[in-house]
Amino acid sequence: MHEHDVLVVGAGGAGLRAAIAAHEEGADVALVTKLHPVRSHTGAAEGGINAALRDGDSWEDHAYDTMKGSDYLGDAPAIETLCQDSPKETIQLEHWGMPFSREEDGRVSQRPFGGLSFPRTTYAGAETGHHLLHTLYQQVVKRGITVYDEWYVSRLAVTEDPDPEKRECHGVVAFDVQTGEVAGFRARNGVILATGGPGQVFDHTTNAVSNTGDGPAMAYRAGVPMEDMEFIQFHPTTLPSTGVLISEGVRGEGGILYNEKGERFMFEHGYASNSGELASRDVVARAELTEVNEGRGVDDEYVHLDMRHLGEERIIDRLENILHLAGDFEGVDGLVEPMPVKPGQHYAMGGIETDENGETLVSGLYAVGECACVSVHGSNRLGGNALPELIVFGARAGRHASGTDLGEAIIETGKTEDTEIGEVDTPVAPGAIHAGDTDEDAVADGGDPRSEGAGVIPEPNEVVERALKAENRRIDHLMEKDEGIQQAELREKLQKTMTRNVNVFRTEEGLKQALRDIREVREQYQDVYVDDPSRTFNTDLQQTIEMRNLIDTAEAITLGALARDEFRGAHWRQEYQERRDEKWLKHTLLSWNNGTPELWYKPVILEGEDKTYEPKIRSY
Amino acid sequence: MSTHVPQEQDESNVDAGESRPRSSHQDRRLQDKADRAERNKQESEERAGEDEETVEIKVFRYDPEVEGKQEPRFDTFQVPFEKGMTVLDTVMYARDHYDSSLTFRHSCRQAICGSDAFFINGRQRLGCQTQIAELDTPVRIEPLPHQEVVKDLVVDMDSFYEQMEAVEPYFQTNEAPDDELAEQRQNRENREKIKMGTRCIWCASCMSSCNIAAGDDQYLGPAPISMAYRFAMDEREGEDMQDHRLRIIEQEHGVWRCQTQFSCTNVCPKDIPLTEHIQELKREAVKKNLKFW
C-alpha cells in the first residue's frame, strides 16, 4: 500500500495547484493521475484568467459580473473568494514564469471577454491553459512532488456509516495502466479530487476523451451530494465537425458572428442589443441555434465567425492558435475566410458539493476544479472564470487538507434545517439496479462502495484494504466474463441521447426520453465485459469502468434538468420560459442513498461580505 | 522494421501485479477473438466492395502478454471514410467497432495534449492533427520509432520524461518582486523570442525522428534542449542562471551532438524551430567561452 499525507487525484490545473499548496505547507503529497500531467485537459483552455489587476477594476466588480453571469445561482461567499484571491494567484503564476502575453510596458496583457464590465481576462496568446498547465507542472517537478502517472483511480476508500455525514475517506484504489497492478493508496490527511469535467457524456463536446466524470461519480456513490448538475455550458463557438474549441478570445478581440444572410444577428435580431457577440455564453449559444432552427444557418447547421477584419498582425499576435485549429481541423484559413462555428458541450457548472475550502460532506474528501461545485458559476459560467477557479480553490484545498486553518467555511455542505426535499416525476426508476447487493452483477456494476463487512468501524488501513479487495473483485469479474456487451456500444448510445435530448434546448418529453435511454444503458451495463485479456495497458478495461461513471453522471444531469421547471442561465426549458426566482433561487442536490438518487434543495447564498446581490433581469 | 520491440520481457512485466496463471477461459477468448477478427475482415472486405467509401489502415500490433500477439504484426481495418476524418478517428473507429484491444494513447483530439504521436506513413505525426485525405492509402500506423513498445501503438515515455527533466525545466529567478501583486516585467520582444519554445507539448515526435538520439540514449535531444532554450533566453531569470543553464546543455551529450539534420524541426507538430534553438545555444556557449566537444 502506498501512503502519503495528501493524495491528489487528477493532475490538471486544479490538482497541480493543490499539490503545490500542500507541499508548501510541508505535507507529503502525491498526485495520482490517469494521464501524464502535461496531457491533462486544462491544456486545451484557450481564453484566459479573469483577475482584477488594474486601476479602474476591482474584485467587487468582478464579483458583481460573476453573480449576474451566474443568473443569481452562484453562492456569494464562493464568488467573493474567487474574485479576491484571483489577482494574487494569477501573479503567482507570473512569478513562476508563465509566459503571459505582454503590454508595451512589460506588464501582463488583459482583454475583454463576454459578460465582463472591464477587460480583465489575463491571457497567454490563445493557449492560456497550455501555459498554465505546463507552468504548474514545472513547479511540481521543481519541488520533487511524487507523481503516479497513468494510474487510474477507480474507487474511493470510504468508511461505511449509514449516515454519509459520518463517513470518512482514507484513500483510494487505483490501477497502474501500464502493468495492470491494482494498489491501495492511503491518505493520512485527505484525498483531493481534481478529475475535471464529464464532457464525454455528450458526443459533440470540446472536452477530451478522458473527461469521463470519474471524480463526481465515485464521490456520488460514496454518498457525497452532486450539486446543480443540470447546468451544462454549451460554448457558442466550436468547430462543427470535431467540437474543437474556438476561443471566446476571438469575439473578445472583435470577431463577428454572421448568419447565412450575412446579418450580424446578435444585434440585428435583438439577442443582445448592447453587447452583441460579447453577451454571455448561454445567450450567444441560444441565439446561434435559433438562427439555424429558423432557417438562417449556413448549411442548416452552423453560423460564421469572422475575424479577417482584425488584420493578420493582431491575429498572429493574439489568436495564432485559432488559425492552426481552424486550418487543421476544419480546413479553413481564418485569415481569408470566416470560420464555421456552432455550440458544443463545454463545461459542467455543477459537480461535487463543496464549501469554499474545497471540503465535501465526507470528512477527508475534497474536490476542486470542474469536478467540484463550490458554486461560483451558478447556472452559467463566464468565460475566463474557469482557470481562476482552478488555481484559487486548488490552492485552498491543498492548504486545508494539509491542516492549515482557513477559517470556518460559510457555505454549509450536506443537509441543514433549510433543506427542502424535492420530487420529480420520472418515467423510469433512476439509480442502481443492484443497490447494496454483493452478487456478481452488482460487482460488474461497481457494487456498493461500502459493501465489504458492515458493523465494526475499521482502522483506516483496513478501509483501504477492503476497498482494494472490492475493486479487485470488480476488475476480475469484468476481465473473466466471456461475453456480453462492450462499452463502446453503450457509450455511443448514451452520448447520442444526451446530445439529442439534454442539449441547449430542452423539453420535458426529451428529458424523459433521455432518462429511459440511460436506464436501458444501465441495464445493458450489467452485461458488460472486457474483451482484451491482457493486463498490459488495457484501455478496454479502463473505458469500461469509465462507462459506469458516465451513466451515473448523465443520469444526475438529466434528473436535475427534469426537476427544474424554469429557464435560468444555460438551462432552457421549452415549457417554462421564465426565471422563477420565487421557487428556484436554490441549488439542486442529488444524493445516492443506497443506490437511489434522492433529490433535495438548499437556498442560494446571495449575502456577500458586506452586501447582498439582488437578482435583476439579465440583459446584455 | 524501425520500431524497437523488446525481445526479452522481464518477469514483472509479463505477470504484472498478482501472478495470474493463464486460464482456459482466456484461451477460449483468444480463439473467439481470432474468429471475430476473421469475420470482421470478411465484413470489411465486403464493405470495401460496396458504394460506401472506406479507408484501409494497417496498424502495428504487439502485446508482450498475450500469446498470438507477442510476434509483432500488422492488422488491416477498413474504416468508413468521412470528410474531415483524422488518423485518430480511424483507429478509434477500428477499436470501437472491430477490436477493443487495439491500444493507443489519446485524449484532447485537438493537438494540445501531445499523447497521440504515431509513425504514420513513415513520419512522426499527431494522429488527431493528420487528415486522412492528405495521406496515401493504405495508411500505415506504427508506434514512434526508437522507443520501446509497451503494446500496439503505446511506447514507453519514461526516458523522454527523464531527459526533459534533466534540463531543469522550471523557472528559476531571484528577482521576483516581493509584492505578491507586482509582476516581474518582461518586454514583448523577449516574450516573442521564447514563445515558440513554450509551445512544446511533450509529444516526443522530435526525439523519435532524431538519428543522434536513436544512437545515444544519453543525448539530451531536441525537445529538452529547446526547453532549456526557452528558459535560458528568458530575460527574467538573470545572468547567473543563464550560465548555469548553458553549462547543462553544453555537456558531452548536449548541444554539440546535434548534427543539424533538421529532422526534429521537420516533424514538430507545433512548428517549433528546434534546430535553430539548438544552434543558437551552441553560439551562446561559444560566446561565453564554455568548453565544447
Coordinates of N, CA and C in Angstrom, one line a residue, chain A residues 274-369:
Chain A
N274 N -27.0 45.4 -26.7 CA -25.8 46.2 -26.2 C -24.5 45.5 -26.4
S275 N -24.4 44.2 -26.0 CA -23.1 43.6 -26.0 C -22.9 42.7 -27.3
G276 N -23.9 42.4 -28.0 CA -23.7 41.7 -29.3 C -23.0 40.4 -29.0
E277 N -21.9 40.2 -29.7 CA -21.1 38.9 -29.7 C -20.6 38.7 -28.3
L278 N -20.5 39.8 -27.5 CA -19.9 39.6 -26.1 C -20.9 39.5 -25.0
A279 N -22.1 39.1 -25.4 CA -23.1 38.7 -24.3 C -22.6 37.4 -23.7
S280 N -23.2 36.9 -22.6 CA -22.6 35.8 -22.0 C -22.9 34.5 -22.9
R281 N -22.3 33.4 -22.5 CA -22.2 32.3 -23.4 C -23.6 31.6 -23.7
D282 N -24.4 31.6 -22.6 CA -25.7 31.0 -22.8 C -26.5 31.7 -23.8
V283 N -26.4 33.1 -23.7 CA -27.2 33.9 -24.6 C -26.8 33.7 -26.1
V284 N -25.5 33.7 -26.3 CA -24.9 33.6 -27.7 C -25.3 32.2 -28.3
A285 N -25.1 31.1 -27.4 CA -25.4 29.8 -27.9 C -26.8 29.6 -28.4
R286 N -27.7 30.1 -27.6 CA -29.2 30.1 -28.0 C -29.4 30.9 -29.2
A287 N -28.8 32.0 -29.3 CA -29.0 32.9 -30.5 C -28.6 32.1 -31.8
E288 N -27.4 31.5 -31.7 CA -26.9 30.8 -32.9 C -27.9 29.6 -33.3
L289 N -28.3 28.8 -32.3 CA -29.2 27.7 -32.6 C -30.6 28.2 -33.1
T290 N -31.0 29.3 -32.6 CA -32.3 29.9 -33.1 C -32.2 30.3 -34.5
E291 N -31.0 30.9 -34.9 CA -30.8 31.3 -36.3 C -30.9 30.0 -37.2
V292 N -30.2 29.0 -36.7 CA -30.2 27.7 -37.5 C -31.6 27.1 -37.6
N293 N -32.3 27.1 -36.4 CA -33.6 26.5 -36.4 C -34.6 27.3 -37.3
E294 N -34.4 28.6 -37.4 CA -35.3 29.4 -38.2 C -34.8 29.5 -39.7
G295 N -33.9 28.7 -40.1 CA -33.5 28.6 -41.5 C -32.5 29.6 -41.9
R296 N -31.8 30.3 -41.0 CA -30.8 31.2 -41.4 C -29.4 30.7 -41.1
G297 N -29.3 29.4 -40.8 CA -27.9 28.9 -40.6 C -27.2 28.6 -41.9
V298 N -25.9 28.5 -41.8 CA -25.2 28.1 -43.0 C -25.2 26.6 -43.1
D299 N -25.5 26.1 -44.3 CA -25.7 24.6 -44.5 C -26.7 24.0 -43.4
D300 N -27.6 24.8 -42.9 CA -28.6 24.4 -41.9 C -27.9 23.8 -40.7
E301 N -26.7 24.2 -40.4 CA -26.1 23.6 -39.3 C -25.3 24.6 -38.4
Y302 N -24.7 25.6 -39.0 CA -23.8 26.4 -38.2 C -23.9 27.9 -38.6
V303 N -23.1 28.8 -37.9 CA -23.1 30.2 -38.3 C -21.6 30.5 -38.6
H304 N -21.3 31.7 -39.0 CA -19.9 32.1 -39.3 C -19.4 33.0 -38.3
L305 N -18.1 32.8 -37.9 CA -17.4 33.6 -37.1 C -16.2 34.2 -37.9
D306 N -16.3 35.6 -38.0 CA -15.3 36.2 -38.9 C -14.3 37.1 -38.1
M307 N -13.0 36.8 -38.3 CA -12.0 37.7 -37.7 C -11.1 38.3 -38.7
R308 N -11.4 38.2 -40.0 CA -10.5 38.7 -41.0 C -10.2 40.2 -40.8
H309 N -11.2 41.0 -40.4 CA -11.0 42.4 -40.3 C -10.0 42.8 -39.2
L310 N -9.7 41.9 -38.3 CA -8.8 42.2 -37.3 C -7.3 42.5 -37.8
G311 N -7.1 41.9 -39.0 CA -5.8 42.1 -39.6 C -4.8 41.0 -39.1
E312 N -3.9 40.6 -40.1 CA -3.0 39.5 -39.8 C -2.2 39.7 -38.6
E313 N -1.7 40.9 -38.4 CA -0.7 41.2 -37.3 C -1.3 40.9 -36.0
R314 N -2.6 41.4 -35.8 CA -3.2 41.2 -34.5 C -3.6 39.8 -34.3
I315 N -4.1 39.1 -35.4 CA -4.5 37.7 -35.3 C -3.3 36.9 -34.9
I316 N -2.1 37.1 -35.5 CA -0.9 36.3 -35.2 C -0.5 36.6 -33.8
D317 N -0.6 37.8 -33.4 CA -0.1 38.2 -32.0 C -1.0 37.6 -30.9
R318 N -2.3 37.6 -31.1 CA -3.2 37.2 -30.0 C -4.0 35.9 -30.2
L319 N -4.1 35.5 -31.5 CA -5.0 34.4 -31.8 C -4.4 33.4 -32.7
E320 N -3.1 33.3 -32.7 CA -2.4 32.5 -33.7 C -2.9 31.0 -33.6
N321 N -3.1 30.5 -32.4 CA -3.5 29.2 -32.2 C -4.8 28.9 -32.9
I322 N -5.7 29.9 -33.0 CA -7.0 29.7 -33.7 C -6.8 29.4 -35.2
L323 N -5.9 30.1 -35.8 CA -5.6 29.9 -37.2 C -5.2 28.4 -37.4
H324 N -4.3 27.9 -36.5 CA -3.9 26.5 -36.6 C -5.1 25.5 -36.5
L325 N -5.9 25.8 -35.5 CA -7.1 24.9 -35.2 C -8.0 24.9 -36.4
A326 N -8.4 26.1 -36.8 CA -9.4 26.2 -37.9 C -8.8 25.5 -39.2
G327 N -7.5 25.6 -39.4 CA -6.8 25.0 -40.6 C -6.8 23.5 -40.4
D328 N -6.2 23.0 -39.3 CA -6.0 21.6 -39.1 C -7.3 20.8 -39.0
F329 N -8.3 21.4 -38.4 CA -9.5 20.6 -38.0 C -10.7 20.9 -38.9
E330 N -10.7 22.1 -39.6 CA -11.8 22.4 -40.4 C -11.4 22.7 -41.9
G331 N -10.1 22.8 -42.1 CA -9.6 23.1 -43.4 C -9.9 24.5 -43.8
V332 N -10.1 25.5 -42.9 CA -10.4 26.8 -43.2 C -9.3 27.8 -42.8
D333 N -9.0 28.7 -43.7 CA -7.9 29.7 -43.4 C -8.6 30.9 -42.8
G334 N -8.5 31.1 -41.5 CA -9.1 32.2 -40.8 C -8.7 33.6 -41.2
L335 N -7.6 33.7 -42.0 CA -7.1 35.0 -42.4 C -7.9 35.4 -43.7
V336 N -8.4 34.5 -44.4 CA -9.1 34.8 -45.7 C -10.6 34.4 -45.8
E337 N -11.1 33.6 -44.8 CA -12.5 33.3 -44.8 C -13.0 33.1 -43.4
P338 N -14.3 33.3 -43.3 CA -14.9 33.1 -41.9 C -14.9 31.7 -41.5
M339 N -14.9 31.5 -40.2 CA -14.8 30.1 -39.7 C -16.2 29.6 -39.3
P340 N -16.6 28.3 -39.7 CA -17.9 27.8 -39.3 C -17.9 27.5 -37.8
V341 N -18.9 27.8 -37.1 CA -19.0 27.5 -35.6 C -20.4 27.2 -35.2
K342 N -20.5 26.3 -34.2 CA -21.8 26.0 -33.6 C -21.6 25.7 -32.2
P343 N -22.7 25.7 -31.4 CA -22.5 25.4 -29.9 C -22.1 24.0 -29.7
G344 N -21.3 23.8 -28.7 CA -20.9 22.4 -28.3 C -20.8 22.3 -26.8
Q345 N -21.0 21.1 -26.2 CA -20.8 21.0 -24.8 C -19.4 21.4 -24.4
H346 N -19.3 22.2 -23.3 CA -18.0 22.7 -22.9 C -17.7 22.6 -21.5
Y347 N -18.6 22.8 -20.6 CA -18.3 22.9 -19.2 C -19.4 22.5 -18.3
A348 N -19.1 21.8 -17.2 CA -20.2 21.5 -16.2 C -20.1 22.5 -15.1
M349 N -21.2 23.3 -14.9 CA -21.2 24.2 -13.8 C -21.4 23.5 -12.5
G350 N -22.1 22.3 -12.5 CA -22.3 21.6 -11.3 C -21.2 20.6 -11.1
G351 N -21.4 19.8 -10.0 CA -20.4 18.8 -9.6 C -20.5 18.4 -8.2
I352 N -19.4 18.0 -7.6 CA -19.4 17.5 -6.2 C -19.6 18.7 -5.3
E353 N -20.5 18.6 -4.4 CA -20.8 19.8 -3.5 C -19.7 20.0 -2.5
T354 N -19.1 21.2 -2.5 CA -18.0 21.5 -1.6 C -18.3 22.9 -0.9
D355 N -17.6 23.2 0.1 CA -17.6 24.5 0.7 C -16.4 25.3 0.1
E356 N -16.2 26.5 0.5 CA -15.2 27.4 -0.1 C -13.7 26.9 0.3
N357 N -13.6 25.9 1.2 CA -12.3 25.4 1.5 C -12.1 24.1 0.7
G358 N -13.0 23.7 -0.2 CA -12.9 22.5 -1.0 C -13.4 21.3 -0.3
E359 N -13.8 21.4 0.9 CA -14.2 20.2 1.7 C -15.6 19.7 1.2
T360 N -15.8 18.4 1.2 CA -17.1 17.8 1.0 C -17.7 17.4 2.3
L361 N -18.9 16.8 2.2 CA -19.5 16.3 3.4 C -18.9 15.1 4.0
V362 N -18.2 14.3 3.2 CA -17.4 13.2 3.8 C -16.1 13.7 4.3
S363 N -15.8 13.5 5.5 CA -14.6 14.1 6.1 C -13.3 13.4 5.4
G364 N -12.3 14.3 5.1 CA -11.1 13.8 4.5 C -11.2 13.8 3.0
L365 N -12.4 14.1 2.4 CA -12.6 14.2 1.0 C -12.8 15.6 0.5
Y366 N -12.0 16.0 -0.5 CA -12.1 17.3 -1.0 C -12.3 17.2 -2.5
A367 N -12.8 18.3 -3.1 CA -13.0 18.3 -4.6 C -12.7 19.8 -5.1
V368 N -12.0 19.9 -6.2 CA -11.7 21.2 -6.7 C -11.7 21.2 -8.3
G369 N -11.9 22.3 -8.8 CA -11.9 22.4 -10.3 C -13.2 22.1 -10.9

